[in-house]
Every structure is written in structure tokens, then in C-alpha cells.
PDB file of C-alpha atoms in Angstrom:
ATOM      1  CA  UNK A 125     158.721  -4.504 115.219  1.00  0.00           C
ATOM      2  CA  UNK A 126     159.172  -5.779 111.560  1.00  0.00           C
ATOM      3  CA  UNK A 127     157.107  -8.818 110.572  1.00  0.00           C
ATOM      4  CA  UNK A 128     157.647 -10.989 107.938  1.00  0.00           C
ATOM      5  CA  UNK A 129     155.668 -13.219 106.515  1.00  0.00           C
ATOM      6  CA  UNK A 130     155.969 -15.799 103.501  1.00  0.00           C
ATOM      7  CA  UNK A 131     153.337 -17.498 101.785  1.00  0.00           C
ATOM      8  CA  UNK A 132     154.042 -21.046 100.369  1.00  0.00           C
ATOM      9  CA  UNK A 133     152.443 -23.115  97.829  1.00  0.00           C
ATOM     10  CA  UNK A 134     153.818 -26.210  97.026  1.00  0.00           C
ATOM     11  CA  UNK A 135     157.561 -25.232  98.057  1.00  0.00           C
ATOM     12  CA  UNK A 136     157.019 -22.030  96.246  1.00  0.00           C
ATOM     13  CA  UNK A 137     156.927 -18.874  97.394  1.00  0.00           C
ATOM     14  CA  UNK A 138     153.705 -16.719  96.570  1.00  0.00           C
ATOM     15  CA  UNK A 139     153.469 -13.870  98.538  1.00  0.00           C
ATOM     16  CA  UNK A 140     155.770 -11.607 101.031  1.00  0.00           C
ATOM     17  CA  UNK A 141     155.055  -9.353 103.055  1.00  0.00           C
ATOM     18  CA  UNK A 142     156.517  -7.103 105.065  1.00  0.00           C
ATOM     19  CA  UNK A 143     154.741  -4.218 107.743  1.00  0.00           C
ATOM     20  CA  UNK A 144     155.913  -2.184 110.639  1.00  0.00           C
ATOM     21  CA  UNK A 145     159.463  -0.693 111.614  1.00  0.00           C
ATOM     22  CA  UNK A 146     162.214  -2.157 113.989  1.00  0.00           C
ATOM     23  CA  UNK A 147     162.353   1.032 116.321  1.00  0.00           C
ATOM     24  CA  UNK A 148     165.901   0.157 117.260  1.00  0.00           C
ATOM     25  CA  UNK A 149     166.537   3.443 117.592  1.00  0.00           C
ATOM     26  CA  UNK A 150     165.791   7.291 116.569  1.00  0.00           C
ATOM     27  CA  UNK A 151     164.920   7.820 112.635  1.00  0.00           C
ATOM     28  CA  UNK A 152     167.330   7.645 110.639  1.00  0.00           C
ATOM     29  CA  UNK A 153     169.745   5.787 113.005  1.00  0.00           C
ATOM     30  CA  UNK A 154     167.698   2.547 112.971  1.00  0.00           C
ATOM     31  CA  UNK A 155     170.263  -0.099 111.859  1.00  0.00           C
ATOM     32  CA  UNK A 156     168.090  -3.275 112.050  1.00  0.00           C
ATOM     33  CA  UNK A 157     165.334  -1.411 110.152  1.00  0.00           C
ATOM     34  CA  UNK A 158     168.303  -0.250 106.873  1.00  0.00           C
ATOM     35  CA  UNK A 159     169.077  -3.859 107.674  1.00  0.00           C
ATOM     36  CA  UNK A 160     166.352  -5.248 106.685  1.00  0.00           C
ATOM     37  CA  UNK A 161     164.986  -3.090 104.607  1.00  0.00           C
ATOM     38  CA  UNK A 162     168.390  -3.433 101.994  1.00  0.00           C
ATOM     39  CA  UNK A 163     167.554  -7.295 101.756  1.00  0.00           C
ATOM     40  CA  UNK A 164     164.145  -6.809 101.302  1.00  0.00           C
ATOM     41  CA  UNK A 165     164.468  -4.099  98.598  1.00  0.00           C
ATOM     42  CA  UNK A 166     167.365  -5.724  96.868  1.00  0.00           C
ATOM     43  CA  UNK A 167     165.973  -9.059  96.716  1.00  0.00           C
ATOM     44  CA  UNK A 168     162.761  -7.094  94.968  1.00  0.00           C
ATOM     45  CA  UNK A 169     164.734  -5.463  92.777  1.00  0.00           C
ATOM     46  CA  UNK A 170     166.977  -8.563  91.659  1.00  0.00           C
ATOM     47  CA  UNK A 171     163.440 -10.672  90.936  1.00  0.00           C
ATOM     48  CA  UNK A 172     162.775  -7.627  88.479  1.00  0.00           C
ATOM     49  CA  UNK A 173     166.251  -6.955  87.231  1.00  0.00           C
ATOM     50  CA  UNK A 174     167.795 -10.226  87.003  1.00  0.00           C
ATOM     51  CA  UNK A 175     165.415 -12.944  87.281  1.00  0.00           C
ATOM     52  CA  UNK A 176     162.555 -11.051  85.066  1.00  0.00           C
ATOM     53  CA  UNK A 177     159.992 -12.675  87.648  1.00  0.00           C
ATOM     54  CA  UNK A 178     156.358 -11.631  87.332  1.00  0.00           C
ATOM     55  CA  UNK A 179     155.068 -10.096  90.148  1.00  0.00           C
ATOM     56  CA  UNK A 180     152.118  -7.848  91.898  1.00  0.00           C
ATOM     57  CA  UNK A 181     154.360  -4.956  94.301  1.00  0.00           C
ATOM     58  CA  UNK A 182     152.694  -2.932  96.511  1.00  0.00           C
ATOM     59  CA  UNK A 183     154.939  -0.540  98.329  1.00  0.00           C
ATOM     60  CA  UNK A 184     154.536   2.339 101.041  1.00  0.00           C
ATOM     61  CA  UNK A 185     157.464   3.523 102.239  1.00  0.00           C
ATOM     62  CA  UNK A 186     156.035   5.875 105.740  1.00  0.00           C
ATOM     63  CA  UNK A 187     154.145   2.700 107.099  1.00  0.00           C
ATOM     64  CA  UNK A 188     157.127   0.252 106.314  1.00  0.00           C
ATOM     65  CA  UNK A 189     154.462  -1.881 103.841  1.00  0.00           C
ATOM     66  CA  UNK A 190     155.604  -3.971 101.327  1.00  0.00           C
ATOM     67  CA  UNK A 191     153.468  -7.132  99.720  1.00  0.00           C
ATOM     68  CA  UNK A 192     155.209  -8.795  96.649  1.00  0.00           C
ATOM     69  CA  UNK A 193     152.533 -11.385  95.274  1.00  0.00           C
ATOM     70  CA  UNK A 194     153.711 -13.670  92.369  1.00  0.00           C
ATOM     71  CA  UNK A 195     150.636 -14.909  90.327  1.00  0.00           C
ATOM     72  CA  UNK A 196     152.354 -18.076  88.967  1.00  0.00           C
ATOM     73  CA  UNK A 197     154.894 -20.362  89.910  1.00  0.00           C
ATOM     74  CA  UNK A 198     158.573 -18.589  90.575  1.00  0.00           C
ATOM     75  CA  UNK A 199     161.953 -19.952  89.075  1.00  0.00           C
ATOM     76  CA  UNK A 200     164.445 -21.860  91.021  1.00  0.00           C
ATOM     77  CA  UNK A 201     166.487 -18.453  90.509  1.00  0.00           C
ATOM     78  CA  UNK A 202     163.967 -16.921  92.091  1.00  0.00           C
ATOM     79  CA  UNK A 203     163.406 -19.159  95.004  1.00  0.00           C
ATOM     80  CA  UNK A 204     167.368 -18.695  95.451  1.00  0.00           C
ATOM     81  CA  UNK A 205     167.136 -14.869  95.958  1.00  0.00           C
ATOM     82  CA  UNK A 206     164.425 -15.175  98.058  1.00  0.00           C
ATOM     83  CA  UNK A 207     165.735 -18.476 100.211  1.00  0.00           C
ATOM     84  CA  UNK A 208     168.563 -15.980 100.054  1.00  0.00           C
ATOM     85  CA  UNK A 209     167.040 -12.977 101.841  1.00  0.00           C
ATOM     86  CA  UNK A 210     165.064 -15.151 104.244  1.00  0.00           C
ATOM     87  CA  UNK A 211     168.897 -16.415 105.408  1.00  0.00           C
ATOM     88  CA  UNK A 212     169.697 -13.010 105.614  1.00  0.00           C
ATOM     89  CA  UNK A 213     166.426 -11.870 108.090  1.00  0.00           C
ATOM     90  CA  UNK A 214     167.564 -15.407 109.980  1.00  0.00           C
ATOM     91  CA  UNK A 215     170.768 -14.016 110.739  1.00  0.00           C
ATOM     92  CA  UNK A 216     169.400 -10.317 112.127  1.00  0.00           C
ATOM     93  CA  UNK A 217     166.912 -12.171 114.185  1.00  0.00           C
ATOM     94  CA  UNK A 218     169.479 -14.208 115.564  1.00  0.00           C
ATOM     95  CA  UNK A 219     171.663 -11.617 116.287  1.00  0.00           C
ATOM     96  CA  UNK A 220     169.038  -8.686 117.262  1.00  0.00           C
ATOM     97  CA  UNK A 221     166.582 -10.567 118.870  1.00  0.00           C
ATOM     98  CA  UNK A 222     162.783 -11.117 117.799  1.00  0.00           C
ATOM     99  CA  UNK A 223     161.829  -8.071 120.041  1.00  0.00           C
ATOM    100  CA  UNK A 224     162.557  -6.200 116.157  1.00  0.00           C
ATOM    101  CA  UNK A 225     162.093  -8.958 114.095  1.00  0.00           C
ATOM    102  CA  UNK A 226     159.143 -11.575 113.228  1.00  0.00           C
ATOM    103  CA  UNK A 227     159.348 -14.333 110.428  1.00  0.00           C
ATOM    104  CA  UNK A 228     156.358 -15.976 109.570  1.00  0.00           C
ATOM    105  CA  UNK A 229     155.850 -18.766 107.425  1.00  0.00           C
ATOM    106  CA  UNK A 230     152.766 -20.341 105.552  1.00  0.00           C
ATOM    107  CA  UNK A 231     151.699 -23.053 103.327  1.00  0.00           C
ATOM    108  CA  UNK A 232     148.445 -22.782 101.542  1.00  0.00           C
TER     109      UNK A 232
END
């Protein structure tokens, strides 16, 4: 299972992170882990790319590990993408199931 879990701080997001693997099916025909892992990845990359938004990235790709920390208060572009993604992980736990899927969500 994939679990997801977002960090808050006063409607912003600080922290995401992201461990495990669907195990939908065999390697490299898990559909629900590519899934996820496109809109995770692309929302990462878009923060960098498009929204120049400064943040902390630790990333290892055999455990599935990914923990995106953002030291100071995000954009409103940024808080799109990433209301963006969550919409996204909404729609493949509502269509998979949470036996692959876990979003968790936090306010410090």
C-alpha cells in the first residue's frame, strides 16, 4: 500500500510524503503504483520547473520514498499543483480502493 501524507500549517502545505508501493500487481505492471507515482513526480517537478518553489526532496526510488519539505510558506501556484495532485490521489482511491491507497492529512 501507498501512503500519503500532507503536513499543514496554516492552510499551507509543508511537507509530503510518500512510502510504500500499491502491489496491484507484478513489477512493472502495477498501474495504481505508475498512477500515482506520475502525479506525485510531476507535481514535484512542476513546483521546481514552473513555480520555482523552494524545497528540501528526498527521493529513493526501490523503497517507493519520497518527502518534499518546503521551509517557508508556498505560493498560491503552488498550493494549486499540489491541491491539484491531492484531487488526483482522491480520484484513484475512489476508484481503486484504499486497500492501495492511504491519504493522510495534518495540521501542525
Amino acid at each position: 500500500m501507498i501512503k500519503v501524507k500532507l503536513t499543514k500549517n496554516n492552510n499551507y502545505y509543508k511537507r509530503i510524503i510518500i512510502t510504500g508501493h500499491a502491489n496491484y500487481d507484478d513489477f512493472g505492471k502495477d498501474i495504481v503504483c505508475a498512477a500515482i507515482s506520475i502525479l506525485v513526480i510531476n507535481t514535484v517537478n512542476s513546483l521546481e520547473e514552473l513555480v520555482h518553489e523552494e524545497m528540501e526532496l528526498v527521493n529513493v526510488e526501490t523503497t517507493g520514498y519520497i518527502d518534499c519539505r518546503f521551509p517557508n510558506e508556498i505560493s498560491e501556484h503552488a498550493k494549486l499543483l499540489i491541491d491539484s495532485m491531492i484531487l488526483g490521489l482522491e480520484s484513484i482511491v475512489s476508484q481503486c480502493g484504499r486497500k492501495y491507497l492511504r491519504l493522510k492529512f495534518e495540521e501542525v
